[in-house]
Amino acid sequence: MGRNSSKITAVVAGVALSFTGCSNNSADQASTAVSKKLYIASGQCNSGVGVTSFGTQNSSRRISKLDLASNKLSILLDLTELYVGGTFGIDTGVQSLVNDGKNILMLTENAVAMSDRKIYTIPKASPFNTQIYSQDPLALTQQATHITRDLIKDADGALLFSKSIVVEKIGINTLRIPQAANSWVNAPAAPCATSTSFMSATRVLPPFTGVSSGKIVYAHAGNTAPLNRLGIINADGYSVAGNCLSGVQINLIT
């Protein structure tokens, strides 16, 4: 009886150890799980001449980080403060953000000191080490009508951004990629557009197969109904009317 009791005790102890081991593994997994973060350009981004005017009081001057597990909100980068590369212009605001792995890519707008229209890379772990990613003057042009709008990243790593009247493309070498001698999407014809003055948002659709190109979709806003449109362009850019794949009139957007 004593020997059997010892065996039972040993078995129970073994089972208890196995359950304890499982419990510890689960706790370890839970404690090492990475919570998702949402990065926000806080403040009111300027929407351009004719809609709202740009100014330090109504522009976005801060990037916030929201922990989606704890709902804790913190500041990632404040454009009023110093960073390793120097300072941001007083009229520089955040127009668009793109996730880039360990970094955030930031498109800025400055309608006063237009040379501060740039794309920056912000390390998530050390935002003080923010650096200029691209300042190609052929893409980030210093013209009043070329207000930067929306930044997106394509599957090949290239960047596209709208600047009111056109869409520009920046390669992985951080330099402008033209379509012929023009912007990547420049003056698309009907039905994609009747005129282009306010391309407010841009997105890319991936290719359906390995041999077909994707699509560029942009939203255009205007002060008359026909100007409010969605345009769909071949991902290879726009150079001839056939590159406009489709276009449709939509409700007013900003």
CSV table of C-alpha atoms in Angstrom, one decimal:
chain,number,residue,atom,x,y,z
A,1,MET,CA,0.0,0.0,0.0
A,2,GLY,CA,2.9,2.4,0.9
A,3,ARG,CA,4.6,1.6,-2.5
A,4,ASN,CA,1.3,2.2,-4.4
A,5,SER,CA,0.7,5.4,-2.5
A,6,SER,CA,4.2,6.6,-3.5
A,7,LYS,CA,3.5,5.9,-7.2
A,8,ILE,CA,0.2,7.8,-7.1
A,9,THR,CA,1.9,10.7,-5.4
A,10,ALA,CA,4.6,10.7,-8.1
A,11,VAL,CA,2.0,10.6,-10.9
A,12,VAL,CA,0.0,13.5,-9.4
A,13,ALA,CA,3.2,15.5,-9.0
A,14,GLY,CA,4.1,14.9,-12.6
A,15,VAL,CA,0.7,16.0,-13.8
A,16,ALA,CA,0.9,19.1,-11.7
A,17,LEU,CA,4.3,19.9,-13.1
A,18,SER,CA,3.0,19.5,-16.6
A,19,PHE,CA,0.1,21.8,-16.0
A,20,THR,CA,2.4,24.3,-14.3
A,21,GLY,CA,4.7,24.2,-17.3
A,22,CYS,CA,1.8,24.9,-19.7
A,23,SER,CA,0.5,27.7,-17.6
A,24,ASN,CA,3.9,29.4,-17.5
A,25,ASN,CA,4.3,29.1,-21.3
A,26,SER,CA,0.9,30.7,-21.8
A,27,ALA,CA,1.8,33.5,-19.4
A,28,ASP,CA,5.2,34.0,-21.2
A,29,GLN,CA,3.4,34.2,-24.6
A,30,ALA,CA,0.9,36.7,-23.3
A,31,SER,CA,3.6,38.9,-21.7
A,32,THR,CA,5.7,38.9,-24.9
A,33,ALA,CA,2.8,39.6,-27.3
A,34,VAL,CA,3.3,42.9,-29.1
A,35,SER,CA,0.4,45.3,-28.8
A,36,LYS,CA,-0.8,47.1,-31.9
A,37,LYS,CA,-0.2,50.9,-32.2
A,38,LEU,CA,-2.1,53.5,-34.1
A,39,TYR,CA,-0.1,56.6,-35.2
A,40,ILE,CA,-2.2,59.8,-35.7
A,41,ALA,CA,-1.4,63.1,-37.2
A,42,SER,CA,-3.2,65.2,-34.6
A,43,GLY,CA,-4.6,68.7,-35.3
A,44,GLN,CA,-6.4,69.9,-38.4
A,45,CYS,CA,-4.4,69.4,-41.6
A,46,ASN,CA,-4.8,72.2,-44.1
A,47,SER,CA,-6.8,71.4,-47.1
A,48,GLY,CA,-5.6,74.1,-49.4
A,49,VAL,CA,-6.5,77.4,-50.9
A,50,GLY,CA,-10.2,77.8,-51.4
A,51,VAL,CA,-11.2,75.3,-48.7
A,52,THR,CA,-9.2,76.4,-45.6
A,53,SER,CA,-6.0,78.5,-45.4
A,54,PHE,CA,-2.8,77.1,-44.0
A,55,GLY,CA,-1.5,78.4,-40.7
A,56,THR,CA,0.2,77.4,-37.6
A,57,GLN,CA,-3.1,77.5,-35.7
A,58,ASN,CA,-4.9,75.0,-37.8
A,59,SER,CA,-2.2,72.7,-39.0
A,60,SER,CA,-1.2,69.4,-37.6
A,61,ARG,CA,2.0,69.8,-35.6
A,62,ARG,CA,2.1,66.6,-33.6
A,63,ILE,CA,2.1,62.8,-34.2
A,64,SER,CA,0.5,60.8,-31.4
A,65,LYS,CA,0.7,57.1,-30.7
A,66,LEU,CA,-2.3,55.1,-29.4
A,67,ASP,CA,-1.7,51.7,-27.8
A,68,LEU,CA,-4.8,49.8,-28.9
A,69,ALA,CA,-4.4,47.3,-26.0
A,70,SER,CA,-4.3,49.8,-23.2
A,71,ASN,CA,-5.9,52.8,-25.0
A,72,LYS,CA,-2.9,54.9,-23.8
A,73,LEU,CA,-2.2,57.9,-25.9
A,74,SER,CA,1.3,59.4,-26.0
A,75,ILE,CA,3.2,61.8,-28.2
A,76,LEU,CA,5.6,60.3,-30.7
A,77,LEU,CA,6.9,63.5,-32.3
A,78,ASP,CA,6.1,67.2,-31.8
A,79,LEU,CA,7.1,69.4,-34.7
A,80,THR,CA,7.5,72.4,-32.4
A,81,GLU,CA,10.5,70.7,-30.7
A,82,LEU,CA,14.1,70.0,-31.8
A,83,TYR,CA,15.1,66.7,-33.5
A,84,VAL,CA,18.5,65.3,-34.5
A,85,GLY,CA,18.3,67.0,-37.9
A,86,GLY,CA,17.5,70.4,-36.6
A,87,THR,CA,14.0,72.1,-36.4
A,88,PHE,CA,10.9,72.0,-38.5
A,89,GLY,CA,9.7,75.3,-40.0
A,90,ILE,CA,7.0,77.1,-38.0
A,91,ASP,CA,4.5,76.7,-40.8
A,92,THR,CA,5.3,73.1,-41.5
A,93,GLY,CA,2.5,70.6,-40.8
A,94,VAL,CA,1.9,66.9,-41.1
A,95,GLN,CA,-0.1,66.0,-44.2
A,96,SER,CA,0.1,62.2,-44.3
A,97,LEU,CA,1.7,59.2,-42.5
A,98,VAL,CA,2.7,55.8,-43.8
A,99,ASN,CA,3.8,52.7,-41.8
A,100,ASP,CA,7.3,51.6,-42.9
A,101,GLY,CA,8.2,48.7,-40.5
A,102,LYS,CA,10.3,50.1,-37.7
A,103,ASN,CA,9.7,53.6,-39.0
A,104,ILE,CA,6.9,56.0,-39.9
A,105,LEU,CA,7.2,58.0,-43.1
A,106,MET,CA,5.8,61.6,-42.8
A,107,LEU,CA,4.8,63.9,-45.7
A,108,THR,CA,4.9,67.5,-44.7
A,109,GLU,CA,3.4,70.7,-46.2
A,110,ASN,CA,4.5,74.3,-45.9
A,111,ALA,CA,2.7,76.8,-48.0
A,112,VAL,CA,4.9,79.6,-46.7
A,113,ALA,CA,8.4,78.2,-46.8
A,114,MET,CA,7.8,75.7,-49.6
A,115,SER,CA,11.3,74.3,-49.4
A,116,ASP,CA,10.1,72.5,-46.3
A,117,ARG,CA,7.8,70.2,-48.3
A,118,LYS,CA,9.6,66.9,-47.6
A,119,ILE,CA,9.2,63.3,-46.7
A,120,TYR,CA,10.8,62.3,-43.4
A,121,THR,CA,11.5,58.9,-41.8
A,122,ILE,CA,10.7,58.7,-38.1
A,123,PRO,CA,12.1,55.7,-36.0
A,124,LYS,CA,9.2,54.4,-33.9
A,125,ALA,CA,11.7,53.6,-31.1
A,126,SER,CA,13.6,56.8,-31.2
A,127,PRO,CA,11.7,59.6,-32.9
A,128,PHE,CA,14.3,62.2,-31.9
A,129,ASN,CA,16.4,60.6,-34.7
A,130,THR,CA,14.0,61.7,-37.4
A,131,GLN,CA,15.8,62.2,-40.7
A,132,ILE,CA,14.9,63.5,-44.2
A,133,TYR,CA,13.9,60.6,-46.4
A,134,SER,CA,13.4,62.6,-49.7
A,135,GLN,CA,13.5,66.2,-50.7
A,136,ASP,CA,13.7,65.8,-54.4
A,137,PRO,CA,12.9,69.3,-55.8
A,138,LEU,CA,11.4,67.9,-59.0
A,139,ALA,CA,8.8,66.0,-57.0
A,140,LEU,CA,8.4,68.3,-53.9
A,141,THR,CA,8.0,71.4,-56.0
A,142,GLN,CA,7.9,74.9,-54.6
A,143,GLN,CA,4.8,76.2,-56.3
A,144,ALA,CA,1.7,77.5,-54.6
A,145,THR,CA,-0.7,75.1,-56.4
A,146,HIS,CA,1.4,72.0,-55.6
A,147,ILE,CA,0.2,71.5,-52.1
A,148,THR,CA,1.1,68.1,-50.8
A,149,ARG,CA,-1.8,65.9,-49.9
A,150,ASP,CA,-1.7,62.1,-49.4
A,151,LEU,CA,1.2,59.7,-49.2
A,152,ILE,CA,1.1,55.9,-49.9
A,153,LYS,CA,3.5,53.1,-50.3
A,154,ASP,CA,3.3,50.7,-53.2
A,155,ALA,CA,4.1,46.9,-53.1
A,156,ASP,CA,7.5,47.5,-54.7
A,157,GLY,CA,8.5,49.9,-51.9
A,158,ALA,CA,8.1,53.1,-54.0
A,159,LEU,CA,6.1,56.0,-52.7
A,160,LEU,CA,3.3,57.9,-54.4
A,161,PHE,CA,1.9,61.2,-53.2
A,162,SER,CA,-0.7,63.6,-54.5
A,163,LYS,CA,0.1,67.3,-54.6
A,164,SER,CA,-3.2,68.8,-55.7
A,165,ILE,CA,-2.8,68.8,-59.5
A,166,VAL,CA,-0.7,65.6,-60.0
A,167,VAL,CA,0.6,62.4,-58.4
A,168,GLU,CA,4.3,62.0,-58.0
A,169,LYS,CA,6.3,58.8,-57.6
A,170,ILE,CA,9.4,58.4,-55.5
A,171,GLY,CA,11.6,55.3,-56.0
A,172,ILE,CA,13.4,53.3,-53.3
A,173,ASN,CA,16.5,55.5,-54.1
A,174,THR,CA,14.4,58.4,-52.7
A,175,LEU,CA,14.4,60.2,-56.1
A,176,ARG,CA,11.5,61.1,-58.4
A,177,ILE,CA,10.4,58.7,-61.1
A,178,PRO,CA,8.8,60.5,-64.0
A,179,GLN,CA,6.3,59.3,-66.5
A,180,ALA,CA,8.1,60.5,-69.7
A,181,ALA,CA,9.0,64.0,-68.7
A,182,ASN,CA,6.0,64.5,-66.5
A,183,SER,CA,4.7,63.6,-63.1
A,184,TRP,CA,3.6,59.9,-62.6
A,185,VAL,CA,-0.1,61.0,-63.1
A,186,ASN,CA,-0.4,64.3,-64.9
A,187,ALA,CA,-3.5,65.9,-66.4
A,188,PRO,CA,-5.6,62.7,-66.9
A,189,ALA,CA,-8.3,63.0,-69.5
A,190,ALA,CA,-12.0,62.1,-69.2
A,191,PRO,CA,-13.5,60.1,-67.7
A,192,CYS,CA,-10.8,60.2,-65.0
A,193,ALA,CA,-11.0,64.0,-64.7
A,194,THR,CA,-12.4,67.1,-66.4
A,195,SER,CA,-9.6,69.1,-64.8
A,196,THR,CA,-7.2,68.5,-61.9
A,197,SER,CA,-6.8,71.0,-59.2
A,198,PHE,CA,-7.4,69.1,-55.9
A,199,MET,CA,-6.4,65.4,-55.8
A,200,SER,CA,-7.2,65.0,-52.2
A,201,ALA,CA,-6.5,61.3,-51.7
A,202,THR,CA,-4.6,58.5,-53.4
A,203,ARG,CA,-4.6,54.7,-53.0
A,204,VAL,CA,-3.0,51.7,-54.9
A,205,LEU,CA,-4.6,48.4,-55.7
A,206,PRO,CA,-2.3,45.4,-56.1
A,207,PRO,CA,-2.1,43.4,-59.3
A,208,PHE,CA,-4.4,40.4,-59.8
A,209,THR,CA,-1.7,38.3,-61.3
A,210,GLY,CA,2.1,38.3,-61.4
A,211,VAL,CA,2.1,39.7,-65.0
A,212,SER,CA,-0.5,42.4,-64.7
A,213,SER,CA,0.1,45.8,-63.1
A,214,GLY,CA,-2.0,47.2,-60.3
A,215,LYS,CA,-4.1,50.4,-60.3
A,216,ILE,CA,-3.8,53.9,-58.9
A,217,VAL,CA,-7.1,55.3,-57.5
A,218,TYR,CA,-7.4,58.9,-56.6
A,219,ALA,CA,-10.2,61.2,-55.3
A,220,HIS,CA,-10.6,64.7,-56.8
A,221,ALA,CA,-12.7,67.5,-55.2
A,222,GLY,CA,-13.9,70.7,-56.7
A,223,ASN,CA,-16.5,73.4,-56.5
A,224,THR,CA,-18.7,72.0,-59.3
A,225,ALA,CA,-20.3,68.5,-59.3
A,226,PRO,CA,-18.4,67.1,-62.3
A,227,LEU,CA,-15.1,67.8,-60.6
A,228,ASN,CA,-15.9,65.5,-57.7
A,229,ARG,CA,-14.6,62.2,-59.1
A,230,LEU,CA,-12.8,59.0,-58.5
A,231,GLY,CA,-10.2,58.2,-61.2
A,232,ILE,CA,-8.6,54.9,-61.8
A,233,ILE,CA,-5.2,54.9,-63.6
A,234,ASN,CA,-2.9,52.1,-64.7
A,235,ALA,CA,-0.2,51.6,-62.1
A,236,ASP,CA,2.4,52.3,-64.9
A,237,GLY,CA,1.4,55.9,-64.7
A,238,TYR,CA,-0.5,58.3,-67.0
A,239,SER,CA,0.9,59.4,-70.4
A,240,VAL,CA,-1.9,58.7,-72.9
A,241,ALA,CA,-5.7,58.7,-72.6
A,242,GLY,CA,-5.7,54.9,-72.6
A,243,ASN,CA,-4.0,54.9,-69.2
A,244,CYS,CA,-7.3,56.2,-67.7
A,245,LEU,CA,-9.1,52.9,-66.9
A,246,SER,CA,-12.2,54.4,-65.4
A,247,GLY,CA,-13.7,57.4,-63.7
A,248,VAL,CA,-17.0,58.2,-62.0
A,249,GLN,CA,-18.6,61.3,-60.5
A,250,ILE,CA,-19.1,61.1,-56.7
A,251,ASN,CA,-20.4,63.3,-53.9
A,252,LEU,CA,-18.4,66.2,-52.7
A,253,ILE,CA,-15.3,65.3,-50.7
A,254,THR,CA,-12.5,67.1,-49.0
